[in-house]
XYZ file of C-alpha atoms in Angstrom:
98
model
C 0.299 -0.083 0.076
C 1.346 3.570 -0.695
C -0.262 6.561 0.073
C -3.650 4.890 0.518
C -3.855 3.096 -2.732
C -2.961 -0.604 -3.153
C -0.152 -1.094 -5.458
C 0.542 -5.430 -4.902
C -1.101 -7.881 -3.680
C 0.469 -11.424 -2.909
C -1.865 -14.235 -1.414
C -1.128 -18.124 -1.436
C -4.354 -20.325 -0.470
C -3.553 -23.606 1.198
C -4.871 -26.427 -0.696
C -4.221 -30.123 1.196
C -1.955 -30.257 4.117
C 1.706 -29.173 2.749
C 0.490 -27.204 -0.341
C -0.689 -23.773 -1.696
C -1.362 -21.904 -5.116
C 0.372 -18.925 -5.094
C -1.115 -15.363 -6.560
C 0.833 -11.946 -7.185
C -0.255 -8.898 -8.573
C 1.107 -5.830 -8.550
C -0.020 -2.180 -10.347
C 1.085 -1.502 -13.804
C 2.648 1.805 -12.611
C 4.962 -0.438 -10.118
C 5.714 -3.222 -12.110
C 9.688 -4.049 -12.864
C 10.537 -2.757 -9.611
C 11.054 -5.661 -7.487
C 7.846 -5.370 -5.561
C 6.744 -9.322 -7.110
C 9.719 -10.930 -5.948
C 9.740 -8.991 -2.397
C 5.949 -10.570 -2.346
C 7.093 -13.945 -3.019
C 9.963 -14.208 -0.837
C 7.832 -13.354 2.050
C 4.931 -15.770 0.685
C 7.368 -18.761 0.700
C 8.840 -17.482 3.887
C 4.956 -17.267 5.774
C 3.995 -20.152 3.613
C 7.307 -22.651 5.256
C 6.066 -21.049 9.172
C 2.798 -22.736 8.065
C 3.719 -26.142 6.997
C 3.785 -25.735 3.337
C 6.058 -27.459 1.459
C 5.578 -26.685 -2.225
C 3.792 -23.728 -4.091
C 1.891 -24.231 -6.978
C 1.422 -21.684 -9.805
C -0.850 -21.405 -12.693
C -0.405 -18.258 -15.709
C -0.902 -17.332 -18.714
C 1.300 -18.414 -20.991
C 2.374 -15.048 -22.787
C 2.774 -13.702 -19.424
C 6.658 -12.550 -19.744
C 6.829 -10.868 -16.261
C 5.146 -13.898 -14.887
C 7.461 -16.172 -16.470
C 10.550 -14.418 -15.541
C 9.540 -14.169 -11.374
C 9.226 -17.860 -11.874
C 12.402 -17.905 -13.324
C 14.275 -15.964 -10.509
C 12.726 -17.627 -8.118
C 12.551 -21.426 -8.964
C 14.970 -21.482 -11.951
C 14.507 -25.653 -11.962
C 11.159 -25.326 -12.619
C 9.556 -26.935 -15.176
C 6.746 -26.157 -17.030
C 3.758 -27.674 -18.388
C 1.879 -25.892 -21.531
C -1.804 -26.300 -22.222
C -3.685 -24.463 -23.769
C -1.930 -20.768 -23.525
C -1.750 -22.174 -19.783
C 1.197 -22.740 -18.021
C 1.635 -24.616 -15.062
C 3.723 -26.169 -12.436
C 5.442 -27.042 -8.871
C 7.994 -25.530 -6.931
C 9.701 -26.746 -3.337
C 10.086 -24.074 -1.182
C 12.995 -25.927 0.375
C 14.470 -24.989 4.202
C 16.634 -21.456 2.397
C 16.061 -17.814 3.376
C 15.995 -17.393 -0.701
C 12.922 -18.833 -1.128
C-alpha cells in the first residue's frame, strides 16, 4: 500500500496439508521494481512457517513478467503447457532465499 492505494497483492491458498497455490499481482505503474519478487519471497517464508512445502503456480503462457518472476524464484521449475496456460509446482525448501 502506498499513499492509501494498493500497488500489489500477494496471496497463497492452501491446498491440502503441505501445498498452496499462489497469486501475485502488481499495479502496472509499480511493475519491474522488485515488488513481486519481494512479495513472493515473503509469501514463501510465511508458507514454510505454516507447514507448506510446495507452491503450485498457474499462469498465462504469454505472461512474460510472470515467467521471469518464476525463473528468478525457481530456475529449475518445469512448465507444463496446455491451451495457453503454464502450470508448475515449486518446492519451497528450507532456505531463506525462497
